[in-house]
């Protein structure tokens, strides 16, 4: 994966860890869970989009 994808993935993982802890950001457990799921969905969508772009550019 390109460097920017790795950096973005690392940032998502950091946010997910904070969301899972919840209390650091002053979030309720429910809010932290929602944020974690949204981050995970966004990461999946980004990976899928990158795959499509790579496929398109590759042939």
GROMACS .gro file of C-alpha atoms in nm:
model
   59
    1UNK     CA    1   0.000   0.000   0.000
    2UNK     CA    2   0.114   0.356  -0.064
    3UNK     CA    3   0.252   0.552   0.230
    4UNK     CA    4  -0.057   0.774   0.257
    5UNK     CA    5  -0.281   0.468   0.288
    6UNK     CA    6  -0.064   0.328   0.565
    7UNK     CA    7  -0.068   0.666   0.742
    8UNK     CA    8  -0.444   0.696   0.710
    9UNK     CA    9  -0.489   0.340   0.834
   10UNK     CA   10  -0.267   0.413   1.135
   11UNK     CA   11  -0.471   0.725   1.212
   12UNK     CA   12  -0.794   0.526   1.194
   13UNK     CA   13  -0.647   0.265   1.426
   14UNK     CA   14  -0.544   0.535   1.674
   15UNK     CA   15  -0.894   0.684   1.663
   16UNK     CA   16  -1.048   0.341   1.707
   17UNK     CA   17  -0.833   0.277   2.014
   18UNK     CA   18  -0.943   0.608   2.164
   19UNK     CA   19  -1.304   0.532   2.078
   20UNK     CA   20  -1.280   0.192   2.242
   21UNK     CA   21  -1.149   0.353   2.561
   22UNK     CA   22  -1.430   0.607   2.543
   23UNK     CA   23  -1.352   0.793   2.860
   24UNK     CA   24  -1.047   0.976   2.727
   25UNK     CA   25  -1.252   1.164   2.476
   26UNK     CA   26  -1.541   1.204   2.718
   27UNK     CA   27  -1.760   0.968   2.517
   28UNK     CA   28  -2.020   0.732   2.651
   29UNK     CA   29  -1.971   0.363   2.580
   30UNK     CA   30  -2.253   0.381   2.325
   31UNK     CA   31  -2.099   0.683   2.147
   32UNK     CA   32  -1.757   0.516   2.147
   33UNK     CA   33  -1.907   0.203   1.992
   34UNK     CA   34  -2.079   0.403   1.720
   35UNK     CA   35  -1.758   0.592   1.645
   36UNK     CA   36  -1.558   0.270   1.634
   37UNK     CA   37  -1.805   0.111   1.388
   38UNK     CA   38  -1.805   0.423   1.171
   39UNK     CA   39  -1.424   0.427   1.162
   40UNK     CA   40  -1.417   0.058   1.071
   41UNK     CA   41  -1.673   0.113   0.792
   42UNK     CA   42  -1.475   0.409   0.658
   43UNK     CA   43  -1.153   0.210   0.660
   44UNK     CA   44  -1.321  -0.074   0.468
   45UNK     CA   45  -1.468   0.167   0.214
   46UNK     CA   46  -1.131   0.338   0.165
   47UNK     CA   47  -0.960   0.003   0.112
   48UNK     CA   48  -1.227  -0.104  -0.137
   49UNK     CA   49  -1.202   0.227  -0.325
   50UNK     CA   50  -0.824   0.200  -0.343
   51UNK     CA   51  -0.857  -0.153  -0.478
   52UNK     CA   52  -1.092  -0.028  -0.750
   53UNK     CA   53  -0.855   0.253  -0.845
   54UNK     CA   54  -0.558   0.014  -0.857
   55UNK     CA   55  -0.761  -0.227  -1.073
   56UNK     CA   56  -0.865   0.056  -1.305
   57UNK     CA   57  -0.510   0.187  -1.339
   58UNK     CA   58  -0.366  -0.159  -1.382
   59UNK     CA   59  -0.576  -0.257  -1.671
   0.00000   0.00000   0.00000
